[in-house]
Structure formats: C-alpha cells, structure tokens
Short mmCIF file of C-alpha atoms in Angstrom, two decimals:
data_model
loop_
_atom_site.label_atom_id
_atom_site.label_comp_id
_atom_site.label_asym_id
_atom_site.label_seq_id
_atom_site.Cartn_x
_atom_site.Cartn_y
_atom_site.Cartn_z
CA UNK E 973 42.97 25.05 6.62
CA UNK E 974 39.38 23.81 8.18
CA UNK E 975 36.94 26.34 8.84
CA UNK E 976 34.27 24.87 11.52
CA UNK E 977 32.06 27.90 11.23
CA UNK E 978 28.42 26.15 9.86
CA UNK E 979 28.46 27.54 6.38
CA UNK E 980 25.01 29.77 5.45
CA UNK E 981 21.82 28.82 5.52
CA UNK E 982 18.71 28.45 3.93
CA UNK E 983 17.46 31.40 5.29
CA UNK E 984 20.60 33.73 4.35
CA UNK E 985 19.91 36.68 1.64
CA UNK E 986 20.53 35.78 -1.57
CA UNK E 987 23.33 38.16 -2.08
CA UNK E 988 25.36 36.06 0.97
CA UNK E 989 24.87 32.71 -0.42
CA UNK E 990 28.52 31.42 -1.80
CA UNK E 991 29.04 28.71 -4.49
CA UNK E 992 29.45 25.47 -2.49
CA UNK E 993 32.18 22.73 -3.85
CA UNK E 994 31.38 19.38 -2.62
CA UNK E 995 34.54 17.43 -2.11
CA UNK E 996 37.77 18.33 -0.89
CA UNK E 997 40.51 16.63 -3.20
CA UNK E 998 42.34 17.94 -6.23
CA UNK E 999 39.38 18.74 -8.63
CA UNK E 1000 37.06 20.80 -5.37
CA UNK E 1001 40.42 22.39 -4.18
CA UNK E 1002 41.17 23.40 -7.42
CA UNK E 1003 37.62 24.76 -8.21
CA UNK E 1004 37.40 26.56 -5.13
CA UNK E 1005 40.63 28.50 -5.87
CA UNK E 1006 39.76 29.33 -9.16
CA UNK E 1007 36.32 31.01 -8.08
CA UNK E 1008 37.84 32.92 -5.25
CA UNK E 1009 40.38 33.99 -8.21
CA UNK E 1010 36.85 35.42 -9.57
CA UNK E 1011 35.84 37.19 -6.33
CA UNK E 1012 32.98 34.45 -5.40
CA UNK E 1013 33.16 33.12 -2.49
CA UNK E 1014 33.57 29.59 -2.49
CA UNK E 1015 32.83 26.74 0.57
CA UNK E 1016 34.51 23.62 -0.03
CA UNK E 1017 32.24 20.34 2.00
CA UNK E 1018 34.82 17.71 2.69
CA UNK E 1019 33.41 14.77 4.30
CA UNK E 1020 36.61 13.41 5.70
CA UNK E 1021 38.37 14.85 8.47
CA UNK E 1022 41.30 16.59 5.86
CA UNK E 1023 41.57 17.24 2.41
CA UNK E 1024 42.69 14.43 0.06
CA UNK E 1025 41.25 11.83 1.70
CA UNK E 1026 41.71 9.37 -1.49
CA UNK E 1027 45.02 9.85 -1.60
CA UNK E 1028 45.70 8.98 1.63
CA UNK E 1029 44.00 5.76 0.90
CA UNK E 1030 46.13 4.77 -1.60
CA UNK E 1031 49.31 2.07 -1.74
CA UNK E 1032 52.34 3.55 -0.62
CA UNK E 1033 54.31 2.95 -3.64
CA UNK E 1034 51.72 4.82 -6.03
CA UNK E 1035 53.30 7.89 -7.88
CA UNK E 1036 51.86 10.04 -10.39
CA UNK E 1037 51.76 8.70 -13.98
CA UNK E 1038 51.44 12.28 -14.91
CA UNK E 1039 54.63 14.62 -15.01
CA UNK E 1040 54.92 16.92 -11.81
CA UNK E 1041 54.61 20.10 -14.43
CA UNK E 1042 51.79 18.99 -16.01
CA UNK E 1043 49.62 18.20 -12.64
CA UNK E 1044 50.01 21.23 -10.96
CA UNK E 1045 46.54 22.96 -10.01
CA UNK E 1046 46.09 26.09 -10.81
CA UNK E 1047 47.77 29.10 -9.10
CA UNK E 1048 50.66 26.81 -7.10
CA UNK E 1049 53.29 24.53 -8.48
CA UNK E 1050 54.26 21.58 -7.06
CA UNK E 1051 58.04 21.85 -5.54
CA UNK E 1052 60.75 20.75 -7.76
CA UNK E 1053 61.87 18.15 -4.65
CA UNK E 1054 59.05 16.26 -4.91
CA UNK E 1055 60.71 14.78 -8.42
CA UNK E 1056 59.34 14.39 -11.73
CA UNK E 1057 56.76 11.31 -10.71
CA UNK E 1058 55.55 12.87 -7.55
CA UNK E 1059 54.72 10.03 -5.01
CA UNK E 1060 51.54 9.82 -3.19
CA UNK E 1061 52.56 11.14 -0.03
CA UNK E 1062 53.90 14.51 -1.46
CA UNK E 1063 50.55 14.67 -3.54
CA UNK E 1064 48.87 14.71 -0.25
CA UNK E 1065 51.65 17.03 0.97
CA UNK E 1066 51.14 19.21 -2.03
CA UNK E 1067 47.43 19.28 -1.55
CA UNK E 1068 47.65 20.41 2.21
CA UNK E 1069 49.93 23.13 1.07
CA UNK E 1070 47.29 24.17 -1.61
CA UNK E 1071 44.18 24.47 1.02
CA UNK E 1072 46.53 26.22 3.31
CA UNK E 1073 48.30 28.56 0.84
CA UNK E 1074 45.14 30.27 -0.89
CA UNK E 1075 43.28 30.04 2.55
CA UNK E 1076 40.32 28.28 1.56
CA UNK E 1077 37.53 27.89 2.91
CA UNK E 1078 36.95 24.59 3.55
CA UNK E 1079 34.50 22.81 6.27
CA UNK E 1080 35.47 19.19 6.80
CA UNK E 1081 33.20 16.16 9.06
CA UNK E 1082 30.52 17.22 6.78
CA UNK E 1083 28.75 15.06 4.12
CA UNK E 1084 26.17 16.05 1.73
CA UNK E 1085 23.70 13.51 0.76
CA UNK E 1086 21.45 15.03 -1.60
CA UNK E 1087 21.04 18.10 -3.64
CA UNK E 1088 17.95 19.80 -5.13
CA UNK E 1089 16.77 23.56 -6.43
CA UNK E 1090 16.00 25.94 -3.62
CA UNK E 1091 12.42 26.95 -2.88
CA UNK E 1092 12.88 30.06 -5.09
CA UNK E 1093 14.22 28.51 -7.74
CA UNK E 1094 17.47 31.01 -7.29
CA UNK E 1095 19.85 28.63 -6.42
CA UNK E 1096 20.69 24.80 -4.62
CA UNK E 1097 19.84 23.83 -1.50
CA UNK E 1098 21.91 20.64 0.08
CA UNK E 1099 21.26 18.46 2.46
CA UNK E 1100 23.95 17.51 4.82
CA UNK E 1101 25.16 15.82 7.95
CA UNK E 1102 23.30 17.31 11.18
CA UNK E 1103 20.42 18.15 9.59
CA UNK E 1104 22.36 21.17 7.78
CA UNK E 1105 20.12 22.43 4.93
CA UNK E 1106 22.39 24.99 3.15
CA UNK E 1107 21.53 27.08 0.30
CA UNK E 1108 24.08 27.96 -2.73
CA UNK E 1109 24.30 30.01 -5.30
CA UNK E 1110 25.93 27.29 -7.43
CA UNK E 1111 26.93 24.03 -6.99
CA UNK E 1112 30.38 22.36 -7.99
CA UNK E 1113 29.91 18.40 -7.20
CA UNK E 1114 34.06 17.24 -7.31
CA UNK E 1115 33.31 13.86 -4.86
CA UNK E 1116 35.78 12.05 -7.22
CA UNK E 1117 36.44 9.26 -9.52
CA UNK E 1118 36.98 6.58 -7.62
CA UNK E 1119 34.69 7.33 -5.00
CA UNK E 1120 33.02 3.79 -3.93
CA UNK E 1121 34.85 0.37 -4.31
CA UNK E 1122 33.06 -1.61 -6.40
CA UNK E 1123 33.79 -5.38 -6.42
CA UNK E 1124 31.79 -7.73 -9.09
CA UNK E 1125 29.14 -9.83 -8.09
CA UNK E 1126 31.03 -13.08 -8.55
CA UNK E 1127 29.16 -16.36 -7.96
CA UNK E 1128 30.11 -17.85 -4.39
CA UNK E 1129 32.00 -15.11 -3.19
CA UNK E 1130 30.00 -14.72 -0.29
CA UNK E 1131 31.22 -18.23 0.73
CA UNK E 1132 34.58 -17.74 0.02
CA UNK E 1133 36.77 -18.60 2.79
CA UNK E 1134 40.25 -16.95 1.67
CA UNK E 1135 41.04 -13.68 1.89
CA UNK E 1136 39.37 -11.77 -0.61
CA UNK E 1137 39.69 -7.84 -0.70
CA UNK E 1138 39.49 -4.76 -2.99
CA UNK E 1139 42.59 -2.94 -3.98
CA UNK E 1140 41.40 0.20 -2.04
CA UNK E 1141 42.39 -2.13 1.03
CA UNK E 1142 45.87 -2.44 -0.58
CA UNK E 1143 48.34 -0.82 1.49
CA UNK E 1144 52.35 -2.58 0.61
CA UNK E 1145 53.86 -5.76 0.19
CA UNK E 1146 54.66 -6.56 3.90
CA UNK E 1147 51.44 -8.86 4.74
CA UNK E 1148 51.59 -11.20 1.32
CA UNK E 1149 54.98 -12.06 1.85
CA UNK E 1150 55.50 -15.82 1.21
CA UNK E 1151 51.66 -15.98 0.13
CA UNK E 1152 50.36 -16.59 -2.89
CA UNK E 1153 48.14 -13.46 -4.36
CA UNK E 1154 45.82 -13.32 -7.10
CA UNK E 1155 45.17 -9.88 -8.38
CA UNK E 1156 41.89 -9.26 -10.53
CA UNK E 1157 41.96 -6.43 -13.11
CA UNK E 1158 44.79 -5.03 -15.34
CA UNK E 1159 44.25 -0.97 -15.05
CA UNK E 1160 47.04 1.04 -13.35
CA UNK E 1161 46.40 -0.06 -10.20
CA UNK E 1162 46.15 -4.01 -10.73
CA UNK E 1163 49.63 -3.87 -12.70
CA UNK E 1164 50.92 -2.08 -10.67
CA UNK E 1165 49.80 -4.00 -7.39
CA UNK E 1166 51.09 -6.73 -8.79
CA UNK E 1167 54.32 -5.35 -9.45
CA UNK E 1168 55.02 -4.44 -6.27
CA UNK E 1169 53.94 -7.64 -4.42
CA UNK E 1170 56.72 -9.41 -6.74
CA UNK E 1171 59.23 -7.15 -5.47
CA UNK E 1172 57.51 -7.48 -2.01
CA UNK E 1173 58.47 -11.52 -2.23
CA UNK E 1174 54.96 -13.11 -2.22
CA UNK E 1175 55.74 -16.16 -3.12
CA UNK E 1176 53.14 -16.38 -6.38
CA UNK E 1177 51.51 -13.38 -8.84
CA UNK E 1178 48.93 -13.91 -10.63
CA UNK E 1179 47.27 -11.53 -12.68
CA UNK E 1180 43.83 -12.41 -13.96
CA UNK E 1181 42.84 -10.22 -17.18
CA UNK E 1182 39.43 -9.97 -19.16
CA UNK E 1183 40.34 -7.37 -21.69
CA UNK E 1184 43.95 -7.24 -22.44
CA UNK E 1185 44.87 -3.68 -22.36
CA UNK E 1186 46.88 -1.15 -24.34
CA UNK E 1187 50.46 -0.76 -22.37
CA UNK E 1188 52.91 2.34 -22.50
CA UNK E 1189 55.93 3.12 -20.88
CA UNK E 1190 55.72 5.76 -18.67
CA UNK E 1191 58.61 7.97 -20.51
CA UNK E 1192 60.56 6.84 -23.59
CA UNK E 1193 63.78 8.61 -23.64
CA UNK E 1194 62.68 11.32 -21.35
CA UNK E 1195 59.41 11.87 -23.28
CA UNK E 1196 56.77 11.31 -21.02
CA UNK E 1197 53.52 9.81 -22.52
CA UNK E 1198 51.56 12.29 -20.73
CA UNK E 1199 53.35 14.64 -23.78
CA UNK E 1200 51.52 12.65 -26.62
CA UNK E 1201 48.06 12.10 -24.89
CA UNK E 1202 48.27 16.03 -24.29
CA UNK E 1203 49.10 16.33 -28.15
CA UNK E 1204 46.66 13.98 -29.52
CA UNK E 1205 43.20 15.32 -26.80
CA UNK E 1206 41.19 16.82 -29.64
CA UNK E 1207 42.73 14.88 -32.81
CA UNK E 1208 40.18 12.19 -34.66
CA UNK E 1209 39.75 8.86 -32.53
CA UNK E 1210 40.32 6.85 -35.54
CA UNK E 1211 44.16 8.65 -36.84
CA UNK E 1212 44.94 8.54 -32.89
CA UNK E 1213 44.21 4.88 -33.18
CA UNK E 1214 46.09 4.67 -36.57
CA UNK E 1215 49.14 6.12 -35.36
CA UNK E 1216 49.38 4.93 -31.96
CA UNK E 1217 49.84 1.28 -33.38
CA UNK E 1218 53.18 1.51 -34.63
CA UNK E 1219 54.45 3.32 -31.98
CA UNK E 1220 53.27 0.46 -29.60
CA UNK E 1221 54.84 -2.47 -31.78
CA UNK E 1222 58.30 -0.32 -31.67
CA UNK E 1223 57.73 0.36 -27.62
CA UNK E 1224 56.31 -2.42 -26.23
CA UNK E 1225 56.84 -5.83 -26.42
CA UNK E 1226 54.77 -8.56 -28.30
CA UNK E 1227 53.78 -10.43 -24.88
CA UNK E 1228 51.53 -12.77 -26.41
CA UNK E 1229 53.50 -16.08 -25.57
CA UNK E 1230 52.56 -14.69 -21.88
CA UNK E 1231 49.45 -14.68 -22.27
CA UNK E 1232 49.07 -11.05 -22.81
CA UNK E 1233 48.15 -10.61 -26.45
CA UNK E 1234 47.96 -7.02 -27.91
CA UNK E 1235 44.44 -5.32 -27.50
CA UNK E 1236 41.81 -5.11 -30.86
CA UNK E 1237 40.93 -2.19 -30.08
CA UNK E 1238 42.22 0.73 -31.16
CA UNK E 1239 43.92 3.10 -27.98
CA UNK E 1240 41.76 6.44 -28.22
CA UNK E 1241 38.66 4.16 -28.72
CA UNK E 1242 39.18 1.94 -25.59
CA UNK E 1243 40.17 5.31 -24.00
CA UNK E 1244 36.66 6.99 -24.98
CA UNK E 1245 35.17 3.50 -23.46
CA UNK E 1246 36.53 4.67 -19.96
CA UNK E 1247 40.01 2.69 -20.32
CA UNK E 1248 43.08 4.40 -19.93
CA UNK E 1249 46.10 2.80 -21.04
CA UNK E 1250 48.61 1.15 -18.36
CA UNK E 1251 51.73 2.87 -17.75
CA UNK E 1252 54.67 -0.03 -17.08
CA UNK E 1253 56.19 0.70 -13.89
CA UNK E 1254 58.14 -2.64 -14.36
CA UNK E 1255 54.58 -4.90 -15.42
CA UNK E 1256 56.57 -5.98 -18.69
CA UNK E 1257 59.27 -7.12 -17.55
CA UNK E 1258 58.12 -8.91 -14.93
CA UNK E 1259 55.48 -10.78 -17.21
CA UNK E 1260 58.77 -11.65 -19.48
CA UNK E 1261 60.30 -13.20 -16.35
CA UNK E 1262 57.34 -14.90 -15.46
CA UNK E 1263 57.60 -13.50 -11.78
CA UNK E 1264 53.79 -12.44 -12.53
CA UNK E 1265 51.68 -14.81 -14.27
CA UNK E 1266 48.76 -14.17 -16.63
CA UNK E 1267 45.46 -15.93 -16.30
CA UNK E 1268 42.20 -15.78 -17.38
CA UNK E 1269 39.45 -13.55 -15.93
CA UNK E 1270 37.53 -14.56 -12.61
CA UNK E 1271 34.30 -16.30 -13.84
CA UNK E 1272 33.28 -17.72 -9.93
CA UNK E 1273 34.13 -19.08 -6.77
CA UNK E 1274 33.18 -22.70 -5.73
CA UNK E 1275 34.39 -24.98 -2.78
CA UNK E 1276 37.48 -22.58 -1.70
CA UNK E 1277 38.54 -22.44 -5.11
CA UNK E 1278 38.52 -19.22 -7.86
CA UNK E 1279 37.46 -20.47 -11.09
CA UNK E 1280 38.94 -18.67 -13.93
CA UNK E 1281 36.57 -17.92 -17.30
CA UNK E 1282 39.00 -21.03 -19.29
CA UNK E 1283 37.73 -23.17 -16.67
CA UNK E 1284 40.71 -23.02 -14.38
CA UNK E 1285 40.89 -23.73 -11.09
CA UNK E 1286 43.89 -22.17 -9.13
CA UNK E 1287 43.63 -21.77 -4.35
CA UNK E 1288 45.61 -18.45 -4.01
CA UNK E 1289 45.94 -17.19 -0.47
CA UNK E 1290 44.77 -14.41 -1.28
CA UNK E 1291 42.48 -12.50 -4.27
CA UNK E 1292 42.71 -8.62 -4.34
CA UNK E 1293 39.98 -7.34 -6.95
CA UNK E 1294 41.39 -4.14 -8.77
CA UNK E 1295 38.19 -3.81 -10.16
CA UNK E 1296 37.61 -0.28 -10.24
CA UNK E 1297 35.63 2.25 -8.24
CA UNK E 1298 31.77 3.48 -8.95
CA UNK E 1299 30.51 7.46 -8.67
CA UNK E 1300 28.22 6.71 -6.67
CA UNK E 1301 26.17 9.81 -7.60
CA UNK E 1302 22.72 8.85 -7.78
CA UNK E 1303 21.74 9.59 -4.26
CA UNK E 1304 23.61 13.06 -4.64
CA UNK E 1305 22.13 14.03 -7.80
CA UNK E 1306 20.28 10.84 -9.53
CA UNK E 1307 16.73 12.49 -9.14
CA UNK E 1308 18.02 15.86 -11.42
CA UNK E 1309 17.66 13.76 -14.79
CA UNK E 1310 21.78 14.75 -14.97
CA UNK E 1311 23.15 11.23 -14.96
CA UNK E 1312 24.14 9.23 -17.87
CA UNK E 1313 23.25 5.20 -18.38
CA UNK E 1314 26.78 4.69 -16.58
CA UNK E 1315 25.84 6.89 -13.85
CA UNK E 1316 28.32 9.71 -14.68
CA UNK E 1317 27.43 13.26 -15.05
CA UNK E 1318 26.24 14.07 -18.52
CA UNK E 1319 28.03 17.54 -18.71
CA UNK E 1320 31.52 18.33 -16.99
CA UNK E 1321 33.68 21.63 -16.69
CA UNK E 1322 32.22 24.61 -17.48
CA UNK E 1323 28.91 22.80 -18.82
CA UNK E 1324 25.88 22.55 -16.77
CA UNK E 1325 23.39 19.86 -17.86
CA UNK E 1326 19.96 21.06 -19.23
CA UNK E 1327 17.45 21.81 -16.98
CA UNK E 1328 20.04 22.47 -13.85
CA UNK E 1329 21.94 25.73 -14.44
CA UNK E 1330 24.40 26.59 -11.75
CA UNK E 1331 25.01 22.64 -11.22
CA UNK E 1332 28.96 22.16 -12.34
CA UNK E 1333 30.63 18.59 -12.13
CA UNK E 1334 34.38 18.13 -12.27
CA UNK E 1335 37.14 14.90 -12.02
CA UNK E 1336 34.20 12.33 -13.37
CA UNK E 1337 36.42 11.98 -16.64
CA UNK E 1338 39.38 10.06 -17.23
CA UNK E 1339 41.02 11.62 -19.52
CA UNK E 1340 44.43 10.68 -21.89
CA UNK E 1341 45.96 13.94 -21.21
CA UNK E 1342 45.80 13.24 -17.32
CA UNK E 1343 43.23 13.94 -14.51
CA UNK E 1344 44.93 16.42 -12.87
CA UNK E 1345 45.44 18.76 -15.42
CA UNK E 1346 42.00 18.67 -16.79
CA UNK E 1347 41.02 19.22 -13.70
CA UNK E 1348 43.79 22.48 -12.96
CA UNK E 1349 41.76 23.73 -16.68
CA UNK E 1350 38.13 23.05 -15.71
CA UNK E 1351 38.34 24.66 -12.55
CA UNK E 1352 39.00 27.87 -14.30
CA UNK E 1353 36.53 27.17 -16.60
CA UNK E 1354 33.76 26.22 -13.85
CA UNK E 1355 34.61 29.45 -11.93
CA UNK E 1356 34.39 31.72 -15.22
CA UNK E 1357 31.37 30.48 -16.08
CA UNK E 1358 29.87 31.03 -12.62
CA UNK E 1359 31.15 34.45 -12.89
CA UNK E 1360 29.48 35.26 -16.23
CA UNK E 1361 26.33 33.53 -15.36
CA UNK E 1362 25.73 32.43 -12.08
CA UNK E 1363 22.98 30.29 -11.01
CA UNK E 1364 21.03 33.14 -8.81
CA UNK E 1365 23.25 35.32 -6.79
CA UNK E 1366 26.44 34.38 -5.82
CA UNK E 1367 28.35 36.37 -3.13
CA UNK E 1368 31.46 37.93 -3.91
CA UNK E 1369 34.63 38.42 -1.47
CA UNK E 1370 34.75 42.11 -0.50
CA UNK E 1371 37.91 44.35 -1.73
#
C-alpha cells in the first residue's frame, strides 16, 4: 500500500513530474484513483503513518450517516457485510482495501507544509518533511474537513481545573462512567457523544446548545435522508426550505418543553451556512426522557465553575467541546490569494481558483447529499479536468 521510494524532484523533466494528492483519506484516495483511471500518474502525501488517519481517530460507536451505496468511492464498492450504516472501523477497513486494491501510490511519514508555483511557472513545487522540495504537474490538496480541533476561546479556560477536552479526544463511554459530562455543541458528533455516554451510564448529560439545530431521522421507513438531500442538491434554497418544514413537524418531535425549540432558519439555508442537519441516532428520545439535558451555550469559566450564556452555573466532571474542526489551510496555501474569509478554498472539484491553474481542492464542503459521495464525483471530475488541461506536463502511466 506505502510506497517509500522519495517521490520526484525538482529537478525531474517535466514530462516525469506526476500530479501529487496531498492527503491520504477518502477524498485523496479517491482522487488518486480517478487520475490513474486517466493514465496520470498520481502520488498520494499522507502525513500519517496509514491511510485514513481521521477515521481512526474517531469514537468507536460512529457509523456512517450516509447509506453504504451511496458512499462508495469510485471504482470499488463497499462489501455488503459491512451493513447499510457502515461503522467506522470497516470505513477504515474499506479504505485500506481501496489503497491496496488499485495499487496506489501512496508515500506516508510525509507532510507538506507549503505549496507555491515552480520556478518555470509549469507546474507546483511543495515543500515537505526532510527538506523534500518536489515538483508536480498538478496539485490536488484533500487534507480534510476536520483537519485541526478547534476549541473556542472561552474566558478562564486556561484556569479551569476539571477535565476539559475536545471531542476528537472522545474515544467510548468507559472513562465517564458515574461522572457527570457536559458536552458543548449539537452537530453530529455532540448528539451523538452524548447519546452514547447515556447509554455508557455517566451518571449526568448535559448538552449545551447555541443554535438549536434542524434534526432528521436517519431513515424513515427505510428511506434514508441521504435519498432527499441527494434529490433536493441543485433545487432553490428557499422551496427546499419551504418543503422541508412540514416534513420535519410530521417527523420530528416538537421538543421545545426540553429546551430544544425548532430552528428559524430554514434547513438548506443553515446548510449553505456550513450546518448540516443532525441525524437522531437515539438524541430525541433521550431528550424526551430527560436522560440528556439541554442547557444553554458555554459563555465562560470562573472559579471551577462553567457558566452557561442564561447565567447558569452548573460543576460537571467533565466538559467535552464538540466544537468543530478548522482547515487549517493557510500555511498550505494562504499566500495563493485561494482562500475565502472562512479560510476554505474558494473553488472545489474540478474548479481551480483564478490565478492558480492546476491547483484542485476536494472534501472542504459539507454537503446535504453526503461527503463521501461528492467526494467519489469530484474525484472524477478533478482527474478529467487534469486530463483535458493539465497544469504543465503531467506524466502519464505507460501501456
């Protein structure tokens, strides 16, 4: 699967110089596949020691909100066994058994910290662990979504004497038994955190929300939502709005005596703010039962206490901020004018942004349809526009 042979050079002929994908999880594996399914060589830079290395971060109970048809990458489906909501050890499974079954080329223990144009303009040239300088005919930047942890920068935190961690550290249930948790942030992974340290048997659950958020269930008599969000991708934000409102006050609910009131805003329009709806995995329910508690958002931290935005003062054990990841691109590519105000890329699939042709970014979307099959589609759209127009020469794979 790992190829330790230093990739090419700076010096190598234009005609040798391959299309380098930096990052080896779904959206680089994917992308590198597709290209080699175009006859361009493709070098995938994986910092980590394997491929996937997010996913075998995550908390052990995480499965795919996405069906197992529908997040296949391109050119290999995902076995039937692994079930229709594949779990997060067979993603990594099914990952390893990508790399390995299209024999890609794929370097790992090798980071790359900044890219730029080559000297003669013809390509990229990337800066890497070592002291590697290596020179592409393209570049496809896939270093993922939730890339850095990013907790806020709560007043007194820095003081705080409980144990306060970020959801990446999140592993199972076993070490908040009996203790009472506060989790911070309602996306996927805060519900579903919280959800599973219930059924764990900490002994409290708290869920502290800022922005109440639209729910779904997962599949309504075997329709998966993935089928709708698929449906609805390129329909007006407004009618997808319109119509998902109904739907939600038949589906879900009214939660409100919780303290879990139904969003303002419209779905598609919190969706095209960067918030995907949360898909129950047993959050509901256990909000009706009052097994997890709703509370207000975390305003600050003062004398060993959390102090809520109502003014609220509540001594959990322990807090666990689900508070989302950052890019973390502008080292990478932050001096290429190709970064938007929230530091994503400005272009994505088979776009490159102006002023940087042959510079493709992939899996910095978050899309209603689901990640992994946008990112299964833009990889073959990355690789066929690299074939059609390149960004200098880009070798091809003989035969």
């Amino acid at each position: 699967m790992a190829d330790s042979t230093p990739p090419a050079s700076p010096t190598a002929h234009p005609a040798d110089r391959p299309v380098y994908v930096i990052g080896g999880g779904p959206g680089g594996l994917a992308a590198a596949y597709a290209l080699r399914a175009q006859g361009i060589r493709a070098v995938v830079l994986e910092k980590s020691d394997r491929v996937g290395a997010s996913w075998r971060r995550h908390y052990d109970r995480l499965h795919l909100h996405t069906t197992r048809r529908l997040s296949a990458l391109p050119g290999l489906a995902i076995p039937r066994r692994f079930g229709r909501w594949v779990s997060r050890e067979n993603v990594v499974r099914y990952l390893e058994k990508y790399a390995e079954y299209h024999e890609l080329e794929i370097v790992t223990g090798v980071e790359v910290s900044r890219v730029e144009r080559s000297a003669d303009g013809t390509g990229w040239l990337l800066h890497a662990t070592g002291g590697r300088e290596l020179t592409g005919g393209a570049v496809v930047v896939a270093t993922g979504y939730n890339h850095t942890p990013r907790i806020p920068d709560w007043p007194g935190a820095d003081d705080y004497t409980g144990e306060l961690l970020h959801a990446s550290a999140y592993r199972n249930a076993a070490p908040y038994a009996g203790r009472d948790v506060l989790v911070v942030g309602i996306g996927n992974t805060g519900a579903e955190i919280a959800v599973d340290l219930v059924e764990g048997g900490a002994s409290r659950v708290r869920l502290a929300v800022r922005t109440a958020p639209h729910l779904l269930r997962r599949s309504t008599a075997g329709w998966a939502s993935q089928y709708t969000g698929v449906l609805v991708r390129r329909l007006p934000v407004a009618l997808v709005d319109r119509l998902a409102k109904p739907v939600a006050k038949l589906s879900v609910p009214d939660l409100s005596a919780h303290g879990l009131r139904r969003p303002d805003t419209g779905l598609y329009s919190r969706v095209n703010e960067g918030a995907i709806p949360v898909q129950d995995v047993g959050l509901i329910d256990a909000v009706r039962k009052g097994k997890v508690e709703i509370v207000a958002a975390v305003d600050s931290f003062d004398d060993g206490k959390v102090v809520l935005a109502d003014g609220t003062r509540v001594s959990p054990d322990v807090v666990i901020a689900a508070t989302g990841y950052v890019r973390a691109l502008e080292g990478l590519v932050g001096h290429l004018d190709v970064l938007g105000p929230n530091g994503r890329p400005v272009v994505h699939g088979a776009h490159t942004p102006p002023g940087a042709p042959g510079l493709y970014f992939t899996g910095f979307t978050n899309p209603i349809s689901g990640m992994l099959r946008e990112l299964a589609l833009d990889a073959v759209k990355i690789a066929k526009s690299v074939a059609r127009n390149g960004a200098g020469k880009v070798s091809r794979i003989p035969g």
